[in-house]
Amino acid sequence: MRIIDKLSCALSLPAAYRLFSRLVGAQKSWRIYMADYVKPAVGEIVLDIGCGPAEILNYLPKVDYTGLDISPEYILSAQKRFEGKGRFFCTDVGMATIEREQATFNLVLATGVVHHLDDERAKKLFTLARLALRPGGRLITYDGCYVPEQSGIARWLLSKDRGKFVRRPEDYIGLASKCFSKVEPNVRHDLLHMPYTHLILRCSN
């Protein structure tokens, strides 16, 4: 098994995921992401699609939090570490339903998720987010992306990402625009300790 494949398998374990995140500088990334783009407010009702082990709760103020993830291991870890700080459900984005909670969330997050989804499942994520948000709410996404000006190292690292659907900014924007009338793209090359390119979308109607 190649080193990249071994690393990918290891990252499915919550403890390994947290360690790797620290090594690549994810704490800096979280702080910038929160302060400049998410801008969470105390008391907001938050839906986190693809929440992983819910590390984002370390950076959110006191909110009403619901996390969804397909990994039982990640959800179990989140439930143990953040007991009393939110609800956590193991579900696939294509199966998740919020029929009883439509138009109730101020904020929907999809942090490092869309590049793991093919176009059909990505459309389901954006549709779910649109249905979940109340008027004036916003969706924030955060993913690796390919751009012409990025370094060769960044492009190589992106090609080895666990997510197999890393796209160009215009491709992410096209998917989001099917559900949201306002999509604000932000490309960043400076969020990790290693060369990497991220696209952050702020989506609203």
CSV table of N, CA and C in Angstrom, one decimal, residues 16 39-40 42 66 88 126 154 167-168 189 191:
chain,number,residue,atom,x,y,z
A,16,ALA,N,-6.2,10.4,14.6
A,16,ALA,CA,-5.2,10.6,13.5
A,16,ALA,C,-5.6,11.9,12.7
A,39,LYS,N,-18.0,34.1,10.4
A,39,LYS,CA,-18.5,35.1,11.3
A,39,LYS,C,-19.7,34.7,12.1
A,40,PRO,N,-19.5,33.6,12.9
A,40,PRO,CA,-20.6,33.1,13.7
A,40,PRO,C,-21.0,34.0,14.9
A,42,VAL,N,-23.2,34.4,18.6
A,42,VAL,CA,-23.8,33.6,19.8
A,42,VAL,C,-25.3,33.4,19.5
A,66,THR,N,-26.0,21.3,15.2
A,66,THR,CA,-26.3,20.0,14.7
A,66,THR,C,-25.3,19.6,13.7
A,88,PHE,N,-25.6,15.1,17.1
A,88,PHE,CA,-24.7,14.5,16.1
A,88,PHE,C,-25.4,13.3,15.5
A,126,PHE,N,-26.1,21.1,-1.7
A,126,PHE,CA,-26.6,22.5,-1.8
A,126,PHE,C,-28.1,22.6,-1.7
A,154,ALA,N,1.4,22.5,-4.6
A,154,ALA,CA,0.0,22.6,-4.2
A,154,ALA,C,-0.9,21.7,-5.1
A,167,ARG,N,-12.2,20.6,-7.7
A,167,ARG,CA,-12.6,21.3,-8.9
A,167,ARG,C,-11.9,22.6,-9.0
A,168,ARG,N,-12.2,23.2,-10.2
A,168,ARG,CA,-11.8,24.6,-10.4
A,168,ARG,C,-12.9,25.5,-9.7
A,189,HIS,N,-4.4,31.0,-0.6
A,189,HIS,CA,-3.2,30.1,-0.8
A,189,HIS,C,-2.4,30.0,0.5
A,191,LEU,N,-3.5,29.3,4.0
A,191,LEU,CA,-4.3,28.8,5.2
A,191,LEU,C,-3.6,27.6,5.9
